[in-house]
Coordinates of C-alpha atoms in Angstrom, one line a residue:
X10 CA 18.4 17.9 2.4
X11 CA 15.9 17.2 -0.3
X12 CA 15.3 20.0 -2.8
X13 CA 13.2 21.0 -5.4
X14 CA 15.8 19.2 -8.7
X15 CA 11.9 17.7 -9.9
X16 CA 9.7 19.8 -8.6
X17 CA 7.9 21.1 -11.6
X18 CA 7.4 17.7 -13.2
X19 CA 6.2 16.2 -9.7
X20 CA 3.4 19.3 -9.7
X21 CA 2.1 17.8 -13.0
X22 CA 0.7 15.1 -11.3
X23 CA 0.9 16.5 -7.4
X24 CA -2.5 15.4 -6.9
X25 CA -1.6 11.9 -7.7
X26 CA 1.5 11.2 -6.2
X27 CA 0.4 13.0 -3.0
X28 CA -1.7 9.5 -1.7
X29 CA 1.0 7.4 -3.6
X30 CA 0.4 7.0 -7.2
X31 CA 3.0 6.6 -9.6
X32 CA 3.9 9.5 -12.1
X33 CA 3.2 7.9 -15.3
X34 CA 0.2 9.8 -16.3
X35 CA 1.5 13.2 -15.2
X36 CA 2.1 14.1 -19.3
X37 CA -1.8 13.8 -19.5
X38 CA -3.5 17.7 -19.5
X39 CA -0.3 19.5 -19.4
X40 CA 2.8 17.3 -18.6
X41 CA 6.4 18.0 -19.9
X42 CA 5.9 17.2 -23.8
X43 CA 3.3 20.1 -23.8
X44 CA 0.7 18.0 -25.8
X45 CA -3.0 17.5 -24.3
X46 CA -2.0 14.3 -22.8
X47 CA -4.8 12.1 -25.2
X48 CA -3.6 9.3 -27.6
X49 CA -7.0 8.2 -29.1
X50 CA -8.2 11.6 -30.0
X51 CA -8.2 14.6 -29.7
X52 CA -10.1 16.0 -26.0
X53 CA -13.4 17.2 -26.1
X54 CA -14.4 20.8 -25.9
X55 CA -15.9 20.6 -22.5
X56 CA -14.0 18.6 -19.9
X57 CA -16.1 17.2 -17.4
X58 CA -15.3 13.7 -16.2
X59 CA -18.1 11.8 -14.0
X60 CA -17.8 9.2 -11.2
X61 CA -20.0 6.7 -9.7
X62 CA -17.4 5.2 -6.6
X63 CA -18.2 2.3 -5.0
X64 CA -18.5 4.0 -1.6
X65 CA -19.5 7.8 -1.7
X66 CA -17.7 10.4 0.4
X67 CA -19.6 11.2 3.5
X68 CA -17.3 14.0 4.6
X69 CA -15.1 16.4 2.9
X70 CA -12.6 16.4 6.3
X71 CA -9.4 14.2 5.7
X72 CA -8.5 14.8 9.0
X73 CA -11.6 13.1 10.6
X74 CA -11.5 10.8 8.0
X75 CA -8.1 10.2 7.4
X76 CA -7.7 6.3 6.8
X77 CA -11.3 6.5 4.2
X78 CA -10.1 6.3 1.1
X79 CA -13.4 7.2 -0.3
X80 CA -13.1 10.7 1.3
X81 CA -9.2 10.8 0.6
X82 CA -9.9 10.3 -2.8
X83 CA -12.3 12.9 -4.0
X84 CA -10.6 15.6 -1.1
X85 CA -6.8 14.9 -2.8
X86 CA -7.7 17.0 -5.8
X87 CA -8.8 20.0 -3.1
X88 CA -6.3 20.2 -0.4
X89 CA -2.5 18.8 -0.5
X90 CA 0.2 17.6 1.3
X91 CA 3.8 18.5 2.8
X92 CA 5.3 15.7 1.0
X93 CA 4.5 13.1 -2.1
X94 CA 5.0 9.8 -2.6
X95 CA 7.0 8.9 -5.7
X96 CA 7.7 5.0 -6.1
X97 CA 9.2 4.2 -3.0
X98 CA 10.9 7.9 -1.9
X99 CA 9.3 10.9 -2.1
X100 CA 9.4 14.5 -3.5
X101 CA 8.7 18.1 -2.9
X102 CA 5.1 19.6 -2.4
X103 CA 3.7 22.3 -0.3
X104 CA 7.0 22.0 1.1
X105 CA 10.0 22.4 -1.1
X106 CA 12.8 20.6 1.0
X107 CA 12.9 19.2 3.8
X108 CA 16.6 17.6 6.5
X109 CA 16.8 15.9 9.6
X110 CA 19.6 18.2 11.7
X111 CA 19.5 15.4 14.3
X112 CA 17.7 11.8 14.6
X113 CA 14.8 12.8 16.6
X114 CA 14.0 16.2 14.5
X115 CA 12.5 17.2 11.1
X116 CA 12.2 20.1 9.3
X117 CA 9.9 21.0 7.1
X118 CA 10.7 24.0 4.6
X119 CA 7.0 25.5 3.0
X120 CA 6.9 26.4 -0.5
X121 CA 7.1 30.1 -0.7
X122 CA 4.7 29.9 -3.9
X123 CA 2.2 27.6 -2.3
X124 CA -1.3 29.4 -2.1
X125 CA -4.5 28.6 -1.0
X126 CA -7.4 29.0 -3.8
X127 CA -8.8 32.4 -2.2
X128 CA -5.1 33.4 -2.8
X129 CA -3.7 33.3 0.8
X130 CA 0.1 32.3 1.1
X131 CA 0.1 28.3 3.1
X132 CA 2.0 28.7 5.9
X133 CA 3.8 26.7 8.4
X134 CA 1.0 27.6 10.6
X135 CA -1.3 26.1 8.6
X136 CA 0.9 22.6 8.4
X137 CA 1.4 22.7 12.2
X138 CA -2.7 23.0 12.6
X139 CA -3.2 20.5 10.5
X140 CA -1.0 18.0 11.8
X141 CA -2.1 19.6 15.4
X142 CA -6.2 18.6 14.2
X143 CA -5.3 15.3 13.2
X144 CA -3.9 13.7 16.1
X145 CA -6.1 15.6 18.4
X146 CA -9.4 14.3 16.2
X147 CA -7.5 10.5 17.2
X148 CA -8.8 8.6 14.4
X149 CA -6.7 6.2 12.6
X150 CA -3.8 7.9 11.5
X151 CA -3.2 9.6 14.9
X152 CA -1.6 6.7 16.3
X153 CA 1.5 7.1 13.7
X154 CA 2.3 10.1 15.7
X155 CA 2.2 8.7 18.7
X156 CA 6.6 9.4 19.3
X157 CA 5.9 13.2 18.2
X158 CA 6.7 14.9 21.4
X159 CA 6.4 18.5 19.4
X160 CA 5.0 19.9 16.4
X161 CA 5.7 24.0 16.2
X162 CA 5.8 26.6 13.5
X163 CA 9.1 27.9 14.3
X164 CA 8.9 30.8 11.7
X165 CA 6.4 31.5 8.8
X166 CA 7.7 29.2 6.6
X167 CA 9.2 26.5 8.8
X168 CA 7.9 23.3 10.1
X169 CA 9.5 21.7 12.7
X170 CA 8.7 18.4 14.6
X171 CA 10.7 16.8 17.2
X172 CA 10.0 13.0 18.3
X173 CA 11.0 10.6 21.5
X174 CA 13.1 8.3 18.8
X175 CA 14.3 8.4 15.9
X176 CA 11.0 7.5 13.5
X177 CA 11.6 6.5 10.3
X178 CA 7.8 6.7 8.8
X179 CA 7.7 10.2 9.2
X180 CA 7.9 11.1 5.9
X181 CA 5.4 8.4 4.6
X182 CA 2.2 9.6 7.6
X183 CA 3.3 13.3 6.2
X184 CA 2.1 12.5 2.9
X185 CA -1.0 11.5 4.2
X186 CA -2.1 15.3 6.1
X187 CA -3.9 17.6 4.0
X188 CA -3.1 21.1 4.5
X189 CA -6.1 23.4 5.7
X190 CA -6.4 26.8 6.8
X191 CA -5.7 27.5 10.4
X192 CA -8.1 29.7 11.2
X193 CA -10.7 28.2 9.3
X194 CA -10.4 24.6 10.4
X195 CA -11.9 24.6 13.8
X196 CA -15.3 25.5 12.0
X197 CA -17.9 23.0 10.4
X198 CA -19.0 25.8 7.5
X199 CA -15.2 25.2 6.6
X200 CA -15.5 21.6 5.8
X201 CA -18.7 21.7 3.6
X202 CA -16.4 22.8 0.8
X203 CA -13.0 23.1 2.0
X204 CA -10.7 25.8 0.9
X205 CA -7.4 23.9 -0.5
X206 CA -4.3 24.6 -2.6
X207 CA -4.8 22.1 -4.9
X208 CA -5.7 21.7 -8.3
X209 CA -10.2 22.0 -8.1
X210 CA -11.9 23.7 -5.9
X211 CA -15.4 22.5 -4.1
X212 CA -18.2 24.0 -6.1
X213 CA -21.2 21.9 -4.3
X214 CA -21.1 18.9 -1.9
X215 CA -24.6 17.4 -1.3
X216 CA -23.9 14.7 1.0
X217 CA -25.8 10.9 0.1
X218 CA -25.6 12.6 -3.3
X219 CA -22.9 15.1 -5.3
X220 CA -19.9 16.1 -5.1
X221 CA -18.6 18.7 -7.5
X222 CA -15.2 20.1 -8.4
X223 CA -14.2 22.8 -10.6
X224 CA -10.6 23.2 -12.0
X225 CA -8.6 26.4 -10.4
X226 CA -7.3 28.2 -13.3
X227 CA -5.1 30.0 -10.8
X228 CA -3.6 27.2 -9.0
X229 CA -0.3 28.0 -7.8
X230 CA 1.5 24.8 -9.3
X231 CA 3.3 24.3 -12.9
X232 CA 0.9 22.5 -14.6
X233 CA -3.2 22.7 -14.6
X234 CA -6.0 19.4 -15.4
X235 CA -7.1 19.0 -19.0
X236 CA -10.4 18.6 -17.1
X237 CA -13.0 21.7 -15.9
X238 CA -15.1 19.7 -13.9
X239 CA -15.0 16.7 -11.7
X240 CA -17.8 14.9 -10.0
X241 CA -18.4 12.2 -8.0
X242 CA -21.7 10.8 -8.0
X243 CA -23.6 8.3 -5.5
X244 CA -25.2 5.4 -6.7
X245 CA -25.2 2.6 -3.9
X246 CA -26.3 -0.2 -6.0
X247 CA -23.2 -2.2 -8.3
X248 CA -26.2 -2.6 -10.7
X249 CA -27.5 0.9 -11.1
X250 CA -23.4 2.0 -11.5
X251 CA -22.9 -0.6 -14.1
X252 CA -26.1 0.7 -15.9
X253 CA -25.6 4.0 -15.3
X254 CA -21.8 3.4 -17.2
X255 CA -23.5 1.4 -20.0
X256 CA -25.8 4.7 -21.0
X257 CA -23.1 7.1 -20.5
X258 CA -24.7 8.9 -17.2
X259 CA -21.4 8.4 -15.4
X260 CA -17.5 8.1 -17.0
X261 CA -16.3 5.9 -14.7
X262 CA -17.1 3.2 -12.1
X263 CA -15.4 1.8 -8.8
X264 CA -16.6 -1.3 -6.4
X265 CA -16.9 -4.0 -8.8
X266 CA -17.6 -7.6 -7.7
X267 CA -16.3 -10.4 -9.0
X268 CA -19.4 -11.3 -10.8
X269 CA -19.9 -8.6 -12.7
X270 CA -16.1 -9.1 -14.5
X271 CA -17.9 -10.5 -17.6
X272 CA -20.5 -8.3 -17.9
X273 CA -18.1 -5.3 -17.9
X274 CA -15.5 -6.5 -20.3
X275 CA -18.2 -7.3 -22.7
X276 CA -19.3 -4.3 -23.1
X277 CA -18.4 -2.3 -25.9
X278 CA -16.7 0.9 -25.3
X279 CA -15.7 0.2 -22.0
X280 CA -12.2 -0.4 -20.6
X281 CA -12.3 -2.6 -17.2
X282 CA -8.7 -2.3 -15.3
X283 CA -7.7 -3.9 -12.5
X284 CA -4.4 -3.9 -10.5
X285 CA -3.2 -5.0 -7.2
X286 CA -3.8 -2.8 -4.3
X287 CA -3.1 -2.2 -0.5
X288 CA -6.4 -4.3 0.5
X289 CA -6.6 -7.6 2.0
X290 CA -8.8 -10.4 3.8
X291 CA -7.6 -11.6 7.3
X292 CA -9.0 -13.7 9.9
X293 CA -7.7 -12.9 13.1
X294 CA -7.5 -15.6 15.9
X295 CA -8.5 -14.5 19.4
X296 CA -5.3 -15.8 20.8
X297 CA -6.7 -14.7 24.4
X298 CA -9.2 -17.7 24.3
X299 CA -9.2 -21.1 24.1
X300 CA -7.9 -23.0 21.9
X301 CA -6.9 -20.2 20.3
X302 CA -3.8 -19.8 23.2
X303 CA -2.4 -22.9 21.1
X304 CA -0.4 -22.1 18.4
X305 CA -0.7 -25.5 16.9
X306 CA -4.6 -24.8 16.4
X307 CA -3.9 -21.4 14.7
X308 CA -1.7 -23.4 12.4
X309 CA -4.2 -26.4 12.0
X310 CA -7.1 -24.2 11.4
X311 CA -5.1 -22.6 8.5
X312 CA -3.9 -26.0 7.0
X313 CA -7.6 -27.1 6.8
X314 CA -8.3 -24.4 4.2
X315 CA -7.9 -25.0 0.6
X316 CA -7.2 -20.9 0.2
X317 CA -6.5 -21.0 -3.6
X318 CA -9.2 -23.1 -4.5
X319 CA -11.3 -20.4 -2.6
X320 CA -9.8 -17.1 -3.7
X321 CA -10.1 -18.5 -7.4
X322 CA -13.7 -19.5 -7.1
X323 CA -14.8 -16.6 -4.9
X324 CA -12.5 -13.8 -6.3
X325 CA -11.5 -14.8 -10.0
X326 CA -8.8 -12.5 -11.1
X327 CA -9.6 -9.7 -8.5
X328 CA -7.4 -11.3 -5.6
X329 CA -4.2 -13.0 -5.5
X330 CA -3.2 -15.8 -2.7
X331 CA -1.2 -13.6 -0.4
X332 CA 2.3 -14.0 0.5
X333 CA 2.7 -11.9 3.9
X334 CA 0.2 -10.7 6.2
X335 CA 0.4 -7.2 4.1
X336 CA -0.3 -6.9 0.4
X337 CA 2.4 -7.4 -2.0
X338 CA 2.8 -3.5 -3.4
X339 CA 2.9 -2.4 0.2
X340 CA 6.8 -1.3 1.3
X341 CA 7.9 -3.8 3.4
X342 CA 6.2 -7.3 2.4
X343 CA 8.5 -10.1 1.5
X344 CA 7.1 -12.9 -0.4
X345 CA 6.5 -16.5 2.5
X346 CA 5.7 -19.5 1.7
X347 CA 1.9 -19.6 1.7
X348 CA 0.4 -22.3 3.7
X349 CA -0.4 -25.7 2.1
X350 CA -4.0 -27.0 2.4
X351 CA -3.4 -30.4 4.0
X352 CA -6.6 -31.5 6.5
X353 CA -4.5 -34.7 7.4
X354 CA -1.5 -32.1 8.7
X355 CA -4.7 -30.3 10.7
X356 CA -6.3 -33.0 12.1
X357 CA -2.7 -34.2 13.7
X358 CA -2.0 -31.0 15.1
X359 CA -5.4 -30.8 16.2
X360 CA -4.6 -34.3 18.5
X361 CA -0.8 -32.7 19.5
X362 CA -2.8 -29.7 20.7
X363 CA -5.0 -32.1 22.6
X364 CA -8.2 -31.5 20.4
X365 CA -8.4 -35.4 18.9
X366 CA -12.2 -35.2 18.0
X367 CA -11.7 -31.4 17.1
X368 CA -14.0 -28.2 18.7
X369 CA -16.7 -25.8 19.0
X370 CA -16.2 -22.4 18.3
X371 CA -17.6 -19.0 16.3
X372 CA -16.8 -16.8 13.6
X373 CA -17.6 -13.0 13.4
X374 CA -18.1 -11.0 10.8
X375 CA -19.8 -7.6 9.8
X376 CA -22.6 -7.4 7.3
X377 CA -21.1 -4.3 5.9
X378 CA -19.0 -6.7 4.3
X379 CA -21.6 -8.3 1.7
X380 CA -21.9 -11.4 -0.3
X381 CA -18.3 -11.1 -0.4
X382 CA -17.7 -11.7 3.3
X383 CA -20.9 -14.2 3.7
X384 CA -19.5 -16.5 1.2
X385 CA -16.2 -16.4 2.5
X386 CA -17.0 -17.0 6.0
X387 CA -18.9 -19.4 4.5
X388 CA -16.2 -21.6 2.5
X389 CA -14.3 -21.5 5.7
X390 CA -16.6 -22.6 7.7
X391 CA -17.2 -25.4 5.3
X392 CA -13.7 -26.6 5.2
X393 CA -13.4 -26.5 9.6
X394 CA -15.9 -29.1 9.4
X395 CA -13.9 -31.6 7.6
X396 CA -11.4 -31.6 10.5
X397 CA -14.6 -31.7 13.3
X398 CA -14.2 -27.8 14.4
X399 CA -18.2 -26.8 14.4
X400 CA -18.2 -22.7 14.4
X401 CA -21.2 -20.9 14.7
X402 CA -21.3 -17.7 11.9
X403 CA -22.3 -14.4 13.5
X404 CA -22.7 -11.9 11.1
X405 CA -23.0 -8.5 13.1
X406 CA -24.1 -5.1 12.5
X407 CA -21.5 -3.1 12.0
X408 CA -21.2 -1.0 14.9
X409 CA -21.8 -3.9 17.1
X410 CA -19.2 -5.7 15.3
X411 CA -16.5 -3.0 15.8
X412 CA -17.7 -2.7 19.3
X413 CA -16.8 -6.3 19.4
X414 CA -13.8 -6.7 17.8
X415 CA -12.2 -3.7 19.7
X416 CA -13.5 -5.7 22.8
X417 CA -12.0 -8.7 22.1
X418 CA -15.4 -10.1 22.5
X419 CA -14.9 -12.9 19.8
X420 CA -12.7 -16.2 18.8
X421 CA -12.6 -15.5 15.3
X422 CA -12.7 -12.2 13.4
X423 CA -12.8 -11.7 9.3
X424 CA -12.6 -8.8 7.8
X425 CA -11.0 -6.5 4.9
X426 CA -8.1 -4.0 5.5
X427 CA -6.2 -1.8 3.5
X428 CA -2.3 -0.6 4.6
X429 CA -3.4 3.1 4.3
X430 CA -0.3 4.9 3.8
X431 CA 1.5 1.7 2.0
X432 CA 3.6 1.3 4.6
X433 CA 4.2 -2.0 6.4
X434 CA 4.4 0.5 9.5
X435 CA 0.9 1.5 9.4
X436 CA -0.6 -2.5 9.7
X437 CA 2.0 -4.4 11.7
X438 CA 3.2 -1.8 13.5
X439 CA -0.2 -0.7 14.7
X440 CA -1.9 -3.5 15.3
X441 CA 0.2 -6.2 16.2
X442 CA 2.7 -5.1 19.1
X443 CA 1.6 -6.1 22.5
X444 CA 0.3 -2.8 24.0
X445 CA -2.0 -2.5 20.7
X446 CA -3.9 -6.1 22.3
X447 CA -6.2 -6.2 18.9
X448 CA -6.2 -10.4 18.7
X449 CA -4.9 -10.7 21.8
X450 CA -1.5 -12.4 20.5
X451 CA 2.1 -10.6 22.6
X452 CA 4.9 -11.3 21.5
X453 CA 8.3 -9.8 22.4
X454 CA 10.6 -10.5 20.1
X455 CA 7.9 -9.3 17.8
X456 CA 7.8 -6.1 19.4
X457 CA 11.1 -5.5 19.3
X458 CA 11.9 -6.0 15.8
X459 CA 8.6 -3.4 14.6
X460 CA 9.7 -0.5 17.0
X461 CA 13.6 -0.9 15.9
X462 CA 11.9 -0.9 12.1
X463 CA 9.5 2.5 13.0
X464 CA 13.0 3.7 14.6
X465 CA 15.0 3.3 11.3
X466 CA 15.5 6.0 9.1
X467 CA 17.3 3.4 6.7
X468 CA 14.6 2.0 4.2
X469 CA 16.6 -1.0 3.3
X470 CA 17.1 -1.8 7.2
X471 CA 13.4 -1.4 7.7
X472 CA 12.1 -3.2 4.7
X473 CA 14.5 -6.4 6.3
X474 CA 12.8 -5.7 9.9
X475 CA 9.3 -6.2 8.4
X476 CA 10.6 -9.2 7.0
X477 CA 11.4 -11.0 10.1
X478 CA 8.8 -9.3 11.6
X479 CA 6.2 -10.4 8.9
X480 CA 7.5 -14.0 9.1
X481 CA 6.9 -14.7 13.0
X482 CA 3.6 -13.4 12.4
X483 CA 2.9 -15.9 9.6
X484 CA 4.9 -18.8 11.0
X485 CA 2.5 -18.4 14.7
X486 CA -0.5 -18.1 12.4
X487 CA -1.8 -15.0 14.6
X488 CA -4.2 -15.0 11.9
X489 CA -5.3 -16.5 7.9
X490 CA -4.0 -13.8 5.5
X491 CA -5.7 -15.6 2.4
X492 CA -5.6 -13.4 -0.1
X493 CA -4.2 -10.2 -1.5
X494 CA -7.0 -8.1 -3.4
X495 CA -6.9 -5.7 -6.4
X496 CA -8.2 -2.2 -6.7
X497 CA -10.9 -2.4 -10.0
X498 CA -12.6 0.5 -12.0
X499 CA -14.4 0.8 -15.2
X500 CA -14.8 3.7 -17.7
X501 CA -15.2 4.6 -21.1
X502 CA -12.8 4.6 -23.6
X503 CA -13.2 8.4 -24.2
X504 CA -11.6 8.3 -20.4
X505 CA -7.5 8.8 -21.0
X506 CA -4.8 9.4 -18.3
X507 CA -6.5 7.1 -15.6
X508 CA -3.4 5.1 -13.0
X509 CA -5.8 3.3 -10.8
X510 CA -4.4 3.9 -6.7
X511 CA -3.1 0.9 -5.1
X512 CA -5.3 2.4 -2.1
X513 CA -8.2 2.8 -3.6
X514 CA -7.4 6.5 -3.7
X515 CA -7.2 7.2 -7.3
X516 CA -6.7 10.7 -8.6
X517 CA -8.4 11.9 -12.1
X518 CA -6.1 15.2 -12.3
X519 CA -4.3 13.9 -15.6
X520 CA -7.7 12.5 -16.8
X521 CA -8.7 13.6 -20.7
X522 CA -11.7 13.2 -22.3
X523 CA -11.6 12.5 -26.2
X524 CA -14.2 12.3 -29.1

């Protein structure tokens, strides 16, 4: 069983850890030295932090939305979780402990201090609806669930869930369901400023515009924000943000491109932090289609790209050649050998392949994606030539792209991706086992290795499944994984006790704002 032996340090920064952060700012407003958490002066009277993200919330429901981080995000400081991520394990929230009497059964014990803002106890009932809303919403979490044969509240303060396997994620998707009310949840009202146990509660959500949050001074956890008031503010254009930042209209910006590095570190009284994150590029190979079937194309195709030279030009220090076909801070990626750019090595296995004087084929992309996607469709395209591959660029519209793509109606796909929960689980076991059919690749050995890994309740086993697992995918070039990317913000220096998320799901609860 796993108890409560850190419980009140974990609360200090429960917001934080609850969509995987580390704990290293949770002394910031209130952690265990008692001091206000600031170490370049002393915090302003008023506490009100501003943010200008680089996509803006356009719901307050994490269970709709649950793989957005740009609701996830803002909703974290409002409503929280069963469980919390900390490093690699986990720790105590809403529930206080939790055991496994069997294989195929967990048990979830609720908090009996846990409240709701209004004041109402959380209740098991409430965890079972939530879970319950989730996968019955089936949006992109729900399919982590799919081995959950039953999910009850077996008294008021017990959770129990009982699965066809033994399912080692378990405790990784349960730190991803926000708690709601029960019987408030089925209505719409309720999710125009949902009522939480967290740290802030909603006090306006205009949607396409503001959101603001205001600190509960009766939240039911050990430790309150430094900050009364949080709010996230929507300003589409990079520019505007970046301006906005410069004149002190917002605190702090996300959705930085690469080309506005400069600009940003330049300027003075502003810090620009980046780190690597749970995001990626990928190109996915129909491998239903001709010559895609071949895995000797797949390979050539990759060979013919000089990636680092692109990531480097294109991405500067905000991406990273990847090693896997998951980001490196994600549990479960090992570190391959990336694939050397050698046309000569394409071209022959072009010929073995029984392509000689190369192909015609098409790339897909959707425009939501930007200059960022253009110019790397782009480069790509560029290089293909060199080995006599001609492919047409379709940039789509986005629903017509994911219509598309979910169609298999495509030879080559690119796109960004983030491992939502940070679990290898969540990307390879998702979308690359045979029944999933998302490139059209099946393979069974494949298979078998990522449902023996969900199946593990071992970490160390699992994280050497994904290994193997990781390196068949790499070694039959299902796809180009070129690059790994980082997750950026910028903010003024009067902005202490920011830990950007890997996820892009950063939480501002030990945030402090000096003179």
């Amino acid at each position: 069983m796993f108890t409560r032996t850190r419980f009140n340090r974990l609360l200090a920064g429960a917001a934080a850890v609850a969509t995987g952060l580390s704990l290293a700012a949770c002394s910031a407003g209130g952690g265990d030295d008692g001091g206000d958490g600031s170490e370049g002066g002393a915090p302003t009277a008023e506490q009100t932090l501003t943010v200008a993200p680089g996509t803006f919330p356009v719901a307050l429901d994490p269970h709709q939305w649950s793989a957005e981080a740009a609701v996830i995000g803002p909703i974290q400081h409002v409503m929280e979780t069963l469980v919390a991520r900390d490093g690699d394990g986990f720790a105590p929230l809403l529930a206080s402990s939790w055991e496994n009497p069997d294989e195929t059964t967990w048990v979830f014990h609720m908090n009996p201090d846990a409240t709701f803002s209004d004041g109402s106890p959380v209740t098991a009932e409430d965890a079972r609806a939530s879970v319950q809303r989730l996968v019955d919403i089936g949006g992109s979490m729900a399919p982590l669930f799919a081995l959950v044969e039953t999910i009850e509240a077996t008294d008021e303060a017990t959770l129990t869930l009982t699965t066809s396997q033994p399912l080692g994620t378990m405790l990784n998707t349960m730190s991803l369901v926000f708690v709601g009310q029960a019987a408030a949840m089925d209505s719409e009202d309720y999710w125009r400023a949902p009522v939480g146990s967290g740290q802030f509660t909603v006090s306006e959500y205009l949607p396409d515009e503001r959101l603001t949050l205001t600190r509960d001074d009766d939240y039911w956890g050990a430790a309150l924000p430094t900050l009364d008031t949080l709010t996230f503010t929507n300003i589409p254009e990079e520019a505007a943000r970046i301006s906005a930042l410069s004149t002190g209209e917002v605190d702090l910006m996300t959705g930085i491109g690469a080309d506005s590095v400069p600009e940003l570190q330049g300027m003075d009284g502003i810090v620009y932090d980046e780190v690597p994150s749970f995001t990626y590029q990928l190109l996915w190979f129909n491998s239903s289609r001709e010559p895609f079937t071949d895995p000797r194309v797949r390979q050539a195709m990759w060979h013919a790209v000089d990636i680092e030279q692109i990531v480097s030009d294109l991405f500067g220090t905000q991406a990273t050649v990847a090693q896997a076909p998951i980001p490196q801070p994600v549990f479960g990626a090992p570190q391959l050998e990336p694939y050397g750019y050698d046309p000569d090595l394409a071209r022959d296995l072009l010929a073995e392949a029984g392509y000689p004087d190369g192909f015609s084929t098409s790339l897909q992309w959707s425009d939501a994606g930007g200059e960022g996607s253009r110019s790397l469709a782009q480069a790509f395209i560029s290089a293909w030539a060199e080995i006599g591959v001609t492919v047409e660029p379709q940039a789509k519209e986005r629903a017509v792209w994911l219509e598309d793509l979910n169609n298999l109606n495509w030879d080559m796909n690119l796109q960004g991706n983030t491992v939502a929960t940070g679990d290898a689980d969540y990307t390879l076991g998702r979308l690359y086992l045979c029944e999933a059919n998302r490139m059209g690749y099946c393979n069974p050995e494949l298979d078998a290795l990522l449902n023996e890994a969900k199946a593990s309740l071992d970490q160390d086993v699992r994280a050497d499944l994904y290994a193997q697992a990781a390196q068949i995918i790499w070694d039959d070039a299902v796809g180009i994984f070129p690059m790994d990317m980082t997750s950026t913000s910028a903010y003024s220096e009067r902005v202490e006790g920011v830990t950007i998320d890997p996820g892009g799901r950063t939480s501002y609860a030990d945030v402090v704002i000096t003179e």
